[in-house]
mmCIF file of N, CA and C and ligand atoms in Angstrom:
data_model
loop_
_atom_site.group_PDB
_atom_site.id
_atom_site.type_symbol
_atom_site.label_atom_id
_atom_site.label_comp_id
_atom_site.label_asym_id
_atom_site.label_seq_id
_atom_site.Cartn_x
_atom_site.Cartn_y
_atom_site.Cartn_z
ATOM 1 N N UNK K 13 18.715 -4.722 -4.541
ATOM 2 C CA UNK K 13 17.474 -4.588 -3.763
ATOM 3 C C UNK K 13 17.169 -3.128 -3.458
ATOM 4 N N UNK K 14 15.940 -2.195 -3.242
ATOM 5 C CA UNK K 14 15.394 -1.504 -3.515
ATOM 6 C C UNK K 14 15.776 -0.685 -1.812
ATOM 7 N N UNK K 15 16.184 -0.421 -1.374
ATOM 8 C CA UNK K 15 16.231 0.537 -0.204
ATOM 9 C C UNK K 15 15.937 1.555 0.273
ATOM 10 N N UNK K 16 15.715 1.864 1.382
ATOM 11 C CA UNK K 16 14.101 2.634 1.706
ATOM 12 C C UNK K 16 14.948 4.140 1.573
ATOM 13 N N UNK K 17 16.102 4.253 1.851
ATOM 14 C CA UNK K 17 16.730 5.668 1.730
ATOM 15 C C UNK K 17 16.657 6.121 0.010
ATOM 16 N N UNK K 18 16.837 4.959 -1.019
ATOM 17 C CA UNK K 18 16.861 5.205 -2.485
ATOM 18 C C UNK K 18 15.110 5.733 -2.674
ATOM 19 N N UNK K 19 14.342 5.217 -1.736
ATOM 20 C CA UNK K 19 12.205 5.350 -2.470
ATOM 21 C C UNK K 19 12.495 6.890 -1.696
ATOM 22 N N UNK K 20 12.981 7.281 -0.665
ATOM 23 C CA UNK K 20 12.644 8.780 -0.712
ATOM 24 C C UNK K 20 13.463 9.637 -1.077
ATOM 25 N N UNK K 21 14.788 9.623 -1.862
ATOM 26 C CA UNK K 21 15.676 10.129 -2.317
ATOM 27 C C UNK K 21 14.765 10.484 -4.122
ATOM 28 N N UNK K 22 14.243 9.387 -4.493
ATOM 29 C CA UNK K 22 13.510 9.151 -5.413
ATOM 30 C C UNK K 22 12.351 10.396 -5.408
ATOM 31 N N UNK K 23 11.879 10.529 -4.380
ATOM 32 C CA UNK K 23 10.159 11.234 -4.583
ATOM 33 C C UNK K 23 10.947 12.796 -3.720
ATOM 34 N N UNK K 24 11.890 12.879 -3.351
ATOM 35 C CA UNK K 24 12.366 14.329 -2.734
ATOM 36 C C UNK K 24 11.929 14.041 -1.898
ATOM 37 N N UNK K 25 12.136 13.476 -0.852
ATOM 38 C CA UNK K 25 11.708 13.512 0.866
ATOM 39 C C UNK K 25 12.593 13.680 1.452
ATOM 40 N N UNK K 26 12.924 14.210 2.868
ATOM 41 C CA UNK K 26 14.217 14.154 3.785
ATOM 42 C C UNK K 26 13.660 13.046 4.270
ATOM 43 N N UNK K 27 15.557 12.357 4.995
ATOM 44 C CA UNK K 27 15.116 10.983 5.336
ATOM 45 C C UNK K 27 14.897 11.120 6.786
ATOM 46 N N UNK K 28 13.843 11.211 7.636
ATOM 47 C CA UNK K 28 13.795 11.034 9.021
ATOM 48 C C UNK K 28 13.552 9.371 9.071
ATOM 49 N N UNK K 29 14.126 9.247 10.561
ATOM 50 C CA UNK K 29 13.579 7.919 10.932
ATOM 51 C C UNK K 29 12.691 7.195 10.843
ATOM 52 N N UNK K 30 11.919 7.952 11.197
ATOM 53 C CA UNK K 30 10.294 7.143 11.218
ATOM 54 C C UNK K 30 9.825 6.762 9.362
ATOM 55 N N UNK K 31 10.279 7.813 8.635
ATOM 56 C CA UNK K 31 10.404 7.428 7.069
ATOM 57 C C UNK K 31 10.762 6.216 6.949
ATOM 58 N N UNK K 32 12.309 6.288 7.633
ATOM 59 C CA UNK K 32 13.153 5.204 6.738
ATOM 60 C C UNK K 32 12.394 3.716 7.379
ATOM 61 N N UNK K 33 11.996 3.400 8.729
ATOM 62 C CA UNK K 33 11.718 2.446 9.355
ATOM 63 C C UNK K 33 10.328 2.212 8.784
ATOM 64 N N UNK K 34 9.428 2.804 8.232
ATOM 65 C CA UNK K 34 8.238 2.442 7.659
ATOM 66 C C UNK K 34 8.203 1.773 6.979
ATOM 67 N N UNK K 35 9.701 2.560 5.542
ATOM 68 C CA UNK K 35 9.597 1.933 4.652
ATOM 69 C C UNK K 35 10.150 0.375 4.642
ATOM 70 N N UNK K 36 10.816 0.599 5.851
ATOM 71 C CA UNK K 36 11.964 -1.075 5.916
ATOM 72 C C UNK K 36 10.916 -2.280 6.162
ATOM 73 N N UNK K 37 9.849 -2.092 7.304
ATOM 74 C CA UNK K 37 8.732 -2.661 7.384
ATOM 75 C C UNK K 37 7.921 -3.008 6.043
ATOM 76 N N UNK K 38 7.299 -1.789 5.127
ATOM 77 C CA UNK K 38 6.975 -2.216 3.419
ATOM 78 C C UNK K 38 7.877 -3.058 2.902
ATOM 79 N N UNK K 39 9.249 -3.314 2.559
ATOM 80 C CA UNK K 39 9.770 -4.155 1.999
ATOM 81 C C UNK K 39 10.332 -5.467 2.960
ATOM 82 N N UNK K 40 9.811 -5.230 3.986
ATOM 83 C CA UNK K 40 10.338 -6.459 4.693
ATOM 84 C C UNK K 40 9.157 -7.541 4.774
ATOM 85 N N UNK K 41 8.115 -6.838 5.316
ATOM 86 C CA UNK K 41 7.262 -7.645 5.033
ATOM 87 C C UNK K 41 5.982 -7.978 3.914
ATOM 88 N N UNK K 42 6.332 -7.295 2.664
ATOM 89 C CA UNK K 42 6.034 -7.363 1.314
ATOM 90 C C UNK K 42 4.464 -8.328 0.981
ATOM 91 N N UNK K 43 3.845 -7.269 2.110
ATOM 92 C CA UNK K 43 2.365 -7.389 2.247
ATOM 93 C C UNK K 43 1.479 -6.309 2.215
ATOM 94 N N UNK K 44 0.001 -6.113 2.333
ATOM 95 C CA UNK K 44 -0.522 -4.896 2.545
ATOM 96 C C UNK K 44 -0.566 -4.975 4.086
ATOM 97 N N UNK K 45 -0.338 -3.372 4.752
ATOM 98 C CA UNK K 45 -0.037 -3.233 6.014
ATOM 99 C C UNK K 45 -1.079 -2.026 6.870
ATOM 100 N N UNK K 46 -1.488 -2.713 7.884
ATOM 101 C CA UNK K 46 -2.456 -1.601 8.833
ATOM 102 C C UNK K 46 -1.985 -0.838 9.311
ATOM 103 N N UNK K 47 -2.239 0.614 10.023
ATOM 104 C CA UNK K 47 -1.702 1.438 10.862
ATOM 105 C C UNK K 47 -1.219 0.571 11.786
ATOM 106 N N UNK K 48 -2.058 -0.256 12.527
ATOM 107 C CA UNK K 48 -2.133 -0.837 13.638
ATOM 108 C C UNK K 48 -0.648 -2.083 13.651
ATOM 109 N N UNK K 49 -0.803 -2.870 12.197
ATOM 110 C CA UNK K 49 -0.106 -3.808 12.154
ATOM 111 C C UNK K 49 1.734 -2.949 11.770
ATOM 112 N N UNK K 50 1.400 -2.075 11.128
ATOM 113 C CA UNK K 50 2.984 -0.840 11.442
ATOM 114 C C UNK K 50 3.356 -1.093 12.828
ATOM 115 N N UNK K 51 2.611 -0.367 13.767
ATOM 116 C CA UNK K 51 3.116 -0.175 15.135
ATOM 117 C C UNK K 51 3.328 -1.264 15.612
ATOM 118 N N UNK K 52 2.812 -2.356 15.638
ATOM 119 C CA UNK K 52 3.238 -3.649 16.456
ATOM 120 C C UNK K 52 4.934 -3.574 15.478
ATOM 121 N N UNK K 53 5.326 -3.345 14.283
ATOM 122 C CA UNK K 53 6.183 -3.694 14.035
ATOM 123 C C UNK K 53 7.458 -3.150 14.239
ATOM 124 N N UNK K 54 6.878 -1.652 14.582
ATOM 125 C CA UNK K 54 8.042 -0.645 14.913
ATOM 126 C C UNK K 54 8.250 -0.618 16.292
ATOM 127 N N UNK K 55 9.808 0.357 16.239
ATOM 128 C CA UNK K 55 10.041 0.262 17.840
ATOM 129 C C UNK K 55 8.704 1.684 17.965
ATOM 130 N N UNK K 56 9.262 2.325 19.522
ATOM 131 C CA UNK K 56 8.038 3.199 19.989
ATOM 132 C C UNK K 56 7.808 4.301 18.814
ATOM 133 N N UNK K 57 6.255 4.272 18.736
ATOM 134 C CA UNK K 57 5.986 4.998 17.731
ATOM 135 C C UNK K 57 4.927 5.701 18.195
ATOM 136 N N UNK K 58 4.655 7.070 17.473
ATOM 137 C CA UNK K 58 3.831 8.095 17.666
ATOM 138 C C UNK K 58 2.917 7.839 16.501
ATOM 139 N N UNK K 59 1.186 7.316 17.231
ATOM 140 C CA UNK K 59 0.107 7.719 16.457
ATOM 141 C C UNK K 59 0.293 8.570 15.413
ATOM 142 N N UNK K 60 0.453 9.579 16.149
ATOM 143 C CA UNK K 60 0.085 10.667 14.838
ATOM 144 C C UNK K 60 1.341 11.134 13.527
ATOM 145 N N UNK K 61 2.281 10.852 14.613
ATOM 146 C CA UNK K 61 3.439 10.563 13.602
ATOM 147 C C UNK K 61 3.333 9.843 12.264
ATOM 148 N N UNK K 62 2.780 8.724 12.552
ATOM 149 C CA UNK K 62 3.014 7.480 11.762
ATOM 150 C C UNK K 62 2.043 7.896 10.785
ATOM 151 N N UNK K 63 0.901 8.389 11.455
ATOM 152 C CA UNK K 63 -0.511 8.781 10.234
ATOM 153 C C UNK K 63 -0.343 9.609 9.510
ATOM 154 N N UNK K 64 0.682 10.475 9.782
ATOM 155 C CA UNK K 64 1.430 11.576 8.916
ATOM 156 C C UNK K 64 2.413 11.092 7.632
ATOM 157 N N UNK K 65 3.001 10.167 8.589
ATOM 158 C CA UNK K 65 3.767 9.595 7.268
ATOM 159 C C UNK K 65 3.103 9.052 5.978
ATOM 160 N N UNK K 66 2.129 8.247 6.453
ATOM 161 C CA UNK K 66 1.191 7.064 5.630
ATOM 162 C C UNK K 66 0.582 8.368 5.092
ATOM 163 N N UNK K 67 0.002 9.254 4.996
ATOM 164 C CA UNK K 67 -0.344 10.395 4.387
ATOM 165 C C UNK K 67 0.414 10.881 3.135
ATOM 166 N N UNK K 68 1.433 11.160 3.786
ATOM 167 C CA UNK K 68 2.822 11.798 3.188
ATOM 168 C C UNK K 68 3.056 10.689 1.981
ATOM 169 N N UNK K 69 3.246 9.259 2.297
ATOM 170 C CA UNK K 69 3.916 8.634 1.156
ATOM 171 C C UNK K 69 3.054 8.277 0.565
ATOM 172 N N UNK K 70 1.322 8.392 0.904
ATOM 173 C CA UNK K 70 0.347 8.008 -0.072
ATOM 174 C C UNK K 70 0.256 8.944 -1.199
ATOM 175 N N UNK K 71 0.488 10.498 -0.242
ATOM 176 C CA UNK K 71 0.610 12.095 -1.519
ATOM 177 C C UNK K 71 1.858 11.836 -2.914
ATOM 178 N N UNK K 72 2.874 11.141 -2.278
ATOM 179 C CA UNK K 72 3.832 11.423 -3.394
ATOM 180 C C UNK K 72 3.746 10.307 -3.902
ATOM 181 N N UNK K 73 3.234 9.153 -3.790
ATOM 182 C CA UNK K 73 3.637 7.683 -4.485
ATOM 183 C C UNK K 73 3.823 7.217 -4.341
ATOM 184 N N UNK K 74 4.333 6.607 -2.824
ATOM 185 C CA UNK K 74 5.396 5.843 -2.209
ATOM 186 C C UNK K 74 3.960 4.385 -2.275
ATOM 187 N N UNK K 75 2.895 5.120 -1.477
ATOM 188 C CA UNK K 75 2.266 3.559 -1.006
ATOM 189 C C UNK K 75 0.652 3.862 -1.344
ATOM 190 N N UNK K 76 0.129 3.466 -1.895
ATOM 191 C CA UNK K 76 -1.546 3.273 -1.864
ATOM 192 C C UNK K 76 -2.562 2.137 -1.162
ATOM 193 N N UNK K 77 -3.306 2.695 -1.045
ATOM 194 C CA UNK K 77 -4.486 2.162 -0.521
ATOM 195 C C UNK K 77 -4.454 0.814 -0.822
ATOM 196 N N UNK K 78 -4.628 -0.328 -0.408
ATOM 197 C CA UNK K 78 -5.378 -1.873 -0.569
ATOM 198 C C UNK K 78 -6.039 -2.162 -0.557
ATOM 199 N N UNK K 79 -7.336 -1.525 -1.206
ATOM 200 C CA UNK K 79 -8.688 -1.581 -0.896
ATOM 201 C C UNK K 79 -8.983 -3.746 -1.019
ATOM 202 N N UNK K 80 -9.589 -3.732 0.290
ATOM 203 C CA UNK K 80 -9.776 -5.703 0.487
ATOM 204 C C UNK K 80 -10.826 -5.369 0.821
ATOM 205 N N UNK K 81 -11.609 -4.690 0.791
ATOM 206 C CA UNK K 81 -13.350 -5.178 1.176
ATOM 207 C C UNK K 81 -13.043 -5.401 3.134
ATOM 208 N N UNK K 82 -12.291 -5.467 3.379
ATOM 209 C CA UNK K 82 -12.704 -5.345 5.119
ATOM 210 C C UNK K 82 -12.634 -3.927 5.991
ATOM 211 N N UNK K 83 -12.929 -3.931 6.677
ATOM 212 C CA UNK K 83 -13.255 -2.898 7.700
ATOM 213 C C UNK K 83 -11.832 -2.061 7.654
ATOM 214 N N UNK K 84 -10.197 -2.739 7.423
ATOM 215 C CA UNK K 84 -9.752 -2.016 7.966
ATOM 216 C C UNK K 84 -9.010 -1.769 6.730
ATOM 217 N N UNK K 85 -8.383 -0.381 7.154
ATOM 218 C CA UNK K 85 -7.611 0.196 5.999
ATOM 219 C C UNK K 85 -6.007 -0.039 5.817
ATOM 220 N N UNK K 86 -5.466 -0.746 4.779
ATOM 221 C CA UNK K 86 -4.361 -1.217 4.426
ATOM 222 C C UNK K 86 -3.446 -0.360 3.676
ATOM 223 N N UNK K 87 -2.119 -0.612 3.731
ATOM 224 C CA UNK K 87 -1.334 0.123 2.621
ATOM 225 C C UNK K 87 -0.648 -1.132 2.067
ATOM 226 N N UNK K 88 0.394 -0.612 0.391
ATOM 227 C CA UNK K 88 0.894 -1.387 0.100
ATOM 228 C C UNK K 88 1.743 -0.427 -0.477
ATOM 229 N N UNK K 89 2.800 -0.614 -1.061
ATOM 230 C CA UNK K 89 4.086 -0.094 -1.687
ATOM 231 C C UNK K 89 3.853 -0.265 -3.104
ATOM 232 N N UNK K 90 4.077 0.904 -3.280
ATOM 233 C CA UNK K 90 3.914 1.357 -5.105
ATOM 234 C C UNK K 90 4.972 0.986 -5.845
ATOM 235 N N UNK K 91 4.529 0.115 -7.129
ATOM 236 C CA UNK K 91 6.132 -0.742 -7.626
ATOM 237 C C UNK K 91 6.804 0.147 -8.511
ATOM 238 N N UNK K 92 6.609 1.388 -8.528
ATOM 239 C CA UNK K 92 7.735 2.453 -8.734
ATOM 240 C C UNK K 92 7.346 3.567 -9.677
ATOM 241 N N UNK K 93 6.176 3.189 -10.253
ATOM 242 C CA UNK K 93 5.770 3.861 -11.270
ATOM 243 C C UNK K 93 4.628 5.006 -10.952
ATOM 244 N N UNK K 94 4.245 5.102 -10.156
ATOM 245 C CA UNK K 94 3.147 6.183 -9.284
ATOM 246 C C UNK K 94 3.946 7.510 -8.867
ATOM 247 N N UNK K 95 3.505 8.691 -9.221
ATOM 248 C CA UNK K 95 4.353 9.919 -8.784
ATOM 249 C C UNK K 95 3.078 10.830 -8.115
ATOM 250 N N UNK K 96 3.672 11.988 -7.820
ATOM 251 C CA UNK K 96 3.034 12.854 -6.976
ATOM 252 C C UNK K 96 1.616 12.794 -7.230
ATOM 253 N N UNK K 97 0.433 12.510 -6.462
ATOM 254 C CA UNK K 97 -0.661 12.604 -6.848
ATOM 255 C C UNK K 97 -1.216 11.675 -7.908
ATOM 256 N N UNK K 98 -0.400 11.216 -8.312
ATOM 257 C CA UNK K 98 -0.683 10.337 -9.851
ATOM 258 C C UNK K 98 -0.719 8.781 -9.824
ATOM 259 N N UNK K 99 -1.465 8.194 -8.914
ATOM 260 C CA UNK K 99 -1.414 6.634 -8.885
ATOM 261 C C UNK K 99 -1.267 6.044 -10.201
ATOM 262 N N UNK K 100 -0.718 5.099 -10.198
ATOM 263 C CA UNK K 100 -0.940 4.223 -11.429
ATOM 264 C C UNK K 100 -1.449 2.577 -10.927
ATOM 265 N N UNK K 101 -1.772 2.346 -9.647
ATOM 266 C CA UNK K 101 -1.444 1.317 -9.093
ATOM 267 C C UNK K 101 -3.227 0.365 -9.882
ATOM 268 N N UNK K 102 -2.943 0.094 -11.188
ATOM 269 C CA UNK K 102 -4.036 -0.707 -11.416
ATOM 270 C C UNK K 102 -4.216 -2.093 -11.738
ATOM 271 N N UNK K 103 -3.858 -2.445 -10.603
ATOM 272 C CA UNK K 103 -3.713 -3.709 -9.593
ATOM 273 C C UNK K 103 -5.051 -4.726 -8.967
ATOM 274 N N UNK K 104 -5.216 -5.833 -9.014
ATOM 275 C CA UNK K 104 -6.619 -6.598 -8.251
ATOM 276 C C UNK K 104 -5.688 -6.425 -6.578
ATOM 277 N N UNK K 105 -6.676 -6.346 -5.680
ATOM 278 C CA UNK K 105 -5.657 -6.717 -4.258
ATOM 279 C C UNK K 105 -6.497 -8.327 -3.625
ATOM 280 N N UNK K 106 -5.487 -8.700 -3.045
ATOM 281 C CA UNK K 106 -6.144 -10.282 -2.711
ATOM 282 C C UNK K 106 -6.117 -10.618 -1.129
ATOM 283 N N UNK K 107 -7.134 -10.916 -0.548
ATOM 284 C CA UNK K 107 -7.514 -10.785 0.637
ATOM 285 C C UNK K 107 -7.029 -12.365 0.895
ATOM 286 N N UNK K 108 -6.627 -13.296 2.120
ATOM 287 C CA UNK K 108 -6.428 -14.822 2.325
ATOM 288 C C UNK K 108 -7.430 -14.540 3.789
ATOM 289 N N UNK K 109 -8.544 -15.480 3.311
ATOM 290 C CA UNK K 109 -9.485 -15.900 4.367
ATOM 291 C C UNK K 109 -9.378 -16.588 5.605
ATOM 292 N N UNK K 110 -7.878 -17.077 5.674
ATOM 293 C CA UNK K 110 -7.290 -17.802 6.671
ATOM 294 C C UNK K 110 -6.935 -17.031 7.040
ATOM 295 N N UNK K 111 -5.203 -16.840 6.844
ATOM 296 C CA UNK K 111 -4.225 -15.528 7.737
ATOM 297 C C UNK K 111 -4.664 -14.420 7.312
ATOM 298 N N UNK K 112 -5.774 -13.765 6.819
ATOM 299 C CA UNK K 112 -6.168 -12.318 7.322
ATOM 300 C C UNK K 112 -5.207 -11.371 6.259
ATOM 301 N N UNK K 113 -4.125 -11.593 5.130
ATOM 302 C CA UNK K 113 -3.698 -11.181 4.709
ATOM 303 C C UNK K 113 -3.348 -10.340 3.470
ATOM 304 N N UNK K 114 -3.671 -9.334 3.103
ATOM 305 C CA UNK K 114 -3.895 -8.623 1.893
ATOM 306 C C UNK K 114 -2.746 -8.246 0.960
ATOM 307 N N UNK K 115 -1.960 -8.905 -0.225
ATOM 308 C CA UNK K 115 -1.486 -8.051 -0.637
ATOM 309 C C UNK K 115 -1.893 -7.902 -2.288
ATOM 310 N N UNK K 116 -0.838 -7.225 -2.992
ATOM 311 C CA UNK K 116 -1.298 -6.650 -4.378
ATOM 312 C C UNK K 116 -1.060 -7.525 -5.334
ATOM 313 N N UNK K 117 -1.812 -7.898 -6.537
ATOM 314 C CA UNK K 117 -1.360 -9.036 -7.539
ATOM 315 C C UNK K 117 -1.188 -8.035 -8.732
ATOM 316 N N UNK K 118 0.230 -7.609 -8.686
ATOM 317 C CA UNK K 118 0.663 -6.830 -10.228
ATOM 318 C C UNK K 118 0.257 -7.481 -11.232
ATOM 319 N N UNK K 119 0.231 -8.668 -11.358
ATOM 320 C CA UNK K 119 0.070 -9.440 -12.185
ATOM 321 C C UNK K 119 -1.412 -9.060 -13.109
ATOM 322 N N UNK K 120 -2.481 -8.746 -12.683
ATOM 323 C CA UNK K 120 -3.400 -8.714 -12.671
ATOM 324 C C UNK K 120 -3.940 -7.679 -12.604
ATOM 325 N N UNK K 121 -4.631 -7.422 -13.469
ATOM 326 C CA UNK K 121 -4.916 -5.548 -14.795
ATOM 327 C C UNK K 121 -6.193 -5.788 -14.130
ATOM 328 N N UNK K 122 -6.945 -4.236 -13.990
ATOM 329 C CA UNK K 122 -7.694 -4.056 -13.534
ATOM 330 C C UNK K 122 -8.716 -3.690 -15.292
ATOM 331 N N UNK K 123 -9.726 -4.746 -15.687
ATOM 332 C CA UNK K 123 -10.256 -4.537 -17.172
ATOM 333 C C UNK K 123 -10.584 -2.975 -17.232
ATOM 334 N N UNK K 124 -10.782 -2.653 -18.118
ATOM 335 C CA UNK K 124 -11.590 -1.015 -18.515
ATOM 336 C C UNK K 124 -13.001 -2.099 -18.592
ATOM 337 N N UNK K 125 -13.798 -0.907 -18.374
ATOM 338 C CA UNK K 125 -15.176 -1.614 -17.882
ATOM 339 C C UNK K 125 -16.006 -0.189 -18.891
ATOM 340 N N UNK K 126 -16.678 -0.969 -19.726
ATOM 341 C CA UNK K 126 -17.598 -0.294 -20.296
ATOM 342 C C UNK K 126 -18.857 0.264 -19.574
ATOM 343 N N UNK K 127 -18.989 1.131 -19.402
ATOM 344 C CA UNK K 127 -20.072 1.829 -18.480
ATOM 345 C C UNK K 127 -21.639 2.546 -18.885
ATOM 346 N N UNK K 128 -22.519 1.823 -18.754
ATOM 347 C CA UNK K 128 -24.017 2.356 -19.014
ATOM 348 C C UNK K 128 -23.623 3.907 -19.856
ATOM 349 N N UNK K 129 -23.932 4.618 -20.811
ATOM 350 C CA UNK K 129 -24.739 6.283 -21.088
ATOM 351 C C UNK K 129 -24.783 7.160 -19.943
ATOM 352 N N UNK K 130 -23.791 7.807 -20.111
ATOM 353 C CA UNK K 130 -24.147 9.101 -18.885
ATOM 354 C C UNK K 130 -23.425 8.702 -17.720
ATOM 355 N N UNK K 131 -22.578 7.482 -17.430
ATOM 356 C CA UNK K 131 -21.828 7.317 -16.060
ATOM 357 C C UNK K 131 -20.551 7.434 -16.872
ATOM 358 N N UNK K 132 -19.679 8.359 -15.852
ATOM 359 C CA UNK K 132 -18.218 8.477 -15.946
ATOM 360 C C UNK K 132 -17.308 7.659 -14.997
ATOM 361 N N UNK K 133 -16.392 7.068 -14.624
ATOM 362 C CA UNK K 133 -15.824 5.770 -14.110
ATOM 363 C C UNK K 133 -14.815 6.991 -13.385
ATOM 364 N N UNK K 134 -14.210 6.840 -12.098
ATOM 365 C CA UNK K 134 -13.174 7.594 -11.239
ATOM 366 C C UNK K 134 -12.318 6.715 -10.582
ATOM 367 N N UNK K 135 -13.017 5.368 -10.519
ATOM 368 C CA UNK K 135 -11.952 4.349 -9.626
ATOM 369 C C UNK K 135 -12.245 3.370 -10.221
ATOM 370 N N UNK K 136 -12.174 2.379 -9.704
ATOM 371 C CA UNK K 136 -12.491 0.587 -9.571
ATOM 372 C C UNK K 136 -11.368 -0.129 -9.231
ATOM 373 N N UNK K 137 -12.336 -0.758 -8.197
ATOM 374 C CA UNK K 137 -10.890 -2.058 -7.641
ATOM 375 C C UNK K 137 -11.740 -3.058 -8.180
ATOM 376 N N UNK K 138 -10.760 -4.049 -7.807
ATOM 377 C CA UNK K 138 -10.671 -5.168 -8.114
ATOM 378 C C UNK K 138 -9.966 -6.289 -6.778
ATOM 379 N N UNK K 139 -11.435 -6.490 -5.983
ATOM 380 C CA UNK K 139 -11.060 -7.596 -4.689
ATOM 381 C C UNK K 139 -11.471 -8.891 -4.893
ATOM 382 N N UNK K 140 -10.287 -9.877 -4.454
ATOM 383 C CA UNK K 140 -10.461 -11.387 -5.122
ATOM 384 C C UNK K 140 -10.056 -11.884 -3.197
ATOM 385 N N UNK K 141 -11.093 -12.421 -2.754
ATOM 386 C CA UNK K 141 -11.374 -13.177 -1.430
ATOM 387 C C UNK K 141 -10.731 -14.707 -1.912
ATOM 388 N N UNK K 142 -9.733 -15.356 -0.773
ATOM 389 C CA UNK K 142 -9.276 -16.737 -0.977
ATOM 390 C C UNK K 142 -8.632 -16.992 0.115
ATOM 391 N N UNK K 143 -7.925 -17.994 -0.438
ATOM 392 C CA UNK K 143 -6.861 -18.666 0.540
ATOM 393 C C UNK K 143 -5.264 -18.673 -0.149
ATOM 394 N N UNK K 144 -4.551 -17.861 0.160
ATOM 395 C CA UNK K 144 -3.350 -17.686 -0.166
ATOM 396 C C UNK K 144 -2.323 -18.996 -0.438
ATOM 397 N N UNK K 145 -1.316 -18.550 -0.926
ATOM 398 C CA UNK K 145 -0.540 -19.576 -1.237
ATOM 399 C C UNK K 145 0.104 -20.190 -0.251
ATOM 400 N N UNK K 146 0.630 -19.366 0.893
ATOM 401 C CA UNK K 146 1.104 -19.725 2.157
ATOM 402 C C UNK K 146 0.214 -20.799 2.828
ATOM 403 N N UNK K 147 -0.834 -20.706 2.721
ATOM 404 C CA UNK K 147 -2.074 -20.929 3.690
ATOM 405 C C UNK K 147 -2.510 -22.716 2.627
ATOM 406 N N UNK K 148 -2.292 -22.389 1.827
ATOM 407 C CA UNK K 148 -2.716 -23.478 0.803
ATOM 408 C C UNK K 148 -2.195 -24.764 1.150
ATOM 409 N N UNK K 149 -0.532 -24.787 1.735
ATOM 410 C CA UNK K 149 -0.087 -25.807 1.961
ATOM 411 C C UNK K 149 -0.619 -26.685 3.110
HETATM 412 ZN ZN1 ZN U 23 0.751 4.081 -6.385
HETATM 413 ZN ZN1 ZN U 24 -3.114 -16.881 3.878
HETATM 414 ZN ZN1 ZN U 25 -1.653 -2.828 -4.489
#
């Protein structure tokens, strides 16, 4: 199993606490995660601390964006292949209309999308709104 001291040993980070406990939260609860929903999970934590980190491991690879189409902004854990600056994360992310829950479907390639004459392409997600598998039962 993948341990949070091995993901920043990996990208050159020193391990402070607040690192290692972020990351234990990403693999513990192996969802996309809010600032907000971090802190409920950690012991006492510093705002700005924490926004530093989520900064920090978005710069080197550790975690990207979840873009779900809602208001709030999510992270998720990069499955290993993303380096400094260099996302690779081309992923659909899946929102559950019940429990509120976003995470990433590796499974699921984001198409190359042929684009009109004269438009150049820089992103594209790919958001799929449902009811999760949890939620299904
Ligand atoms: Zn990534
Ligand atoms: Zn659900
Ligand atoms: Zn993702």
């Amino acid at each position: 199993m993948v341990q949070p001291s091995n993901i920043l040993e990996k990208h050159n980070l020193r391990k402070t606490s607040i690192r290692l406990e972020v990351l234990k939260v990403f693999l513990y609860k192996q969802e996309a995660l809010s600032h907000s929903q971090l802190e409920q999970e950690m012991n006492e934590t510093d705002r700005v601390t924490l926004y530093r980190t989520l900064k920090k491991f978005e710069e080197t690879g550790i975690i990207h964006k979840a873009i779900d189409g809602t208001d709030v902004a999510r992270y998720a854990l990069c499955q290993g292949t993303c380096q400094h600056h260099n996302h690779e994360d081309n992923h659909a992310h899946f929102h559950c209309n019940k429990c509120g829950k976003t995470r990433c479907l590796d499974e699921i390639n984001i198409p190359h999308l042929q684009l009109p004459q004269g438009f150049e392409q820089e992103a594209a997600y790919l958001i799929i709104k449902g009811i999760c598998k949890k939620c299904k039962i």
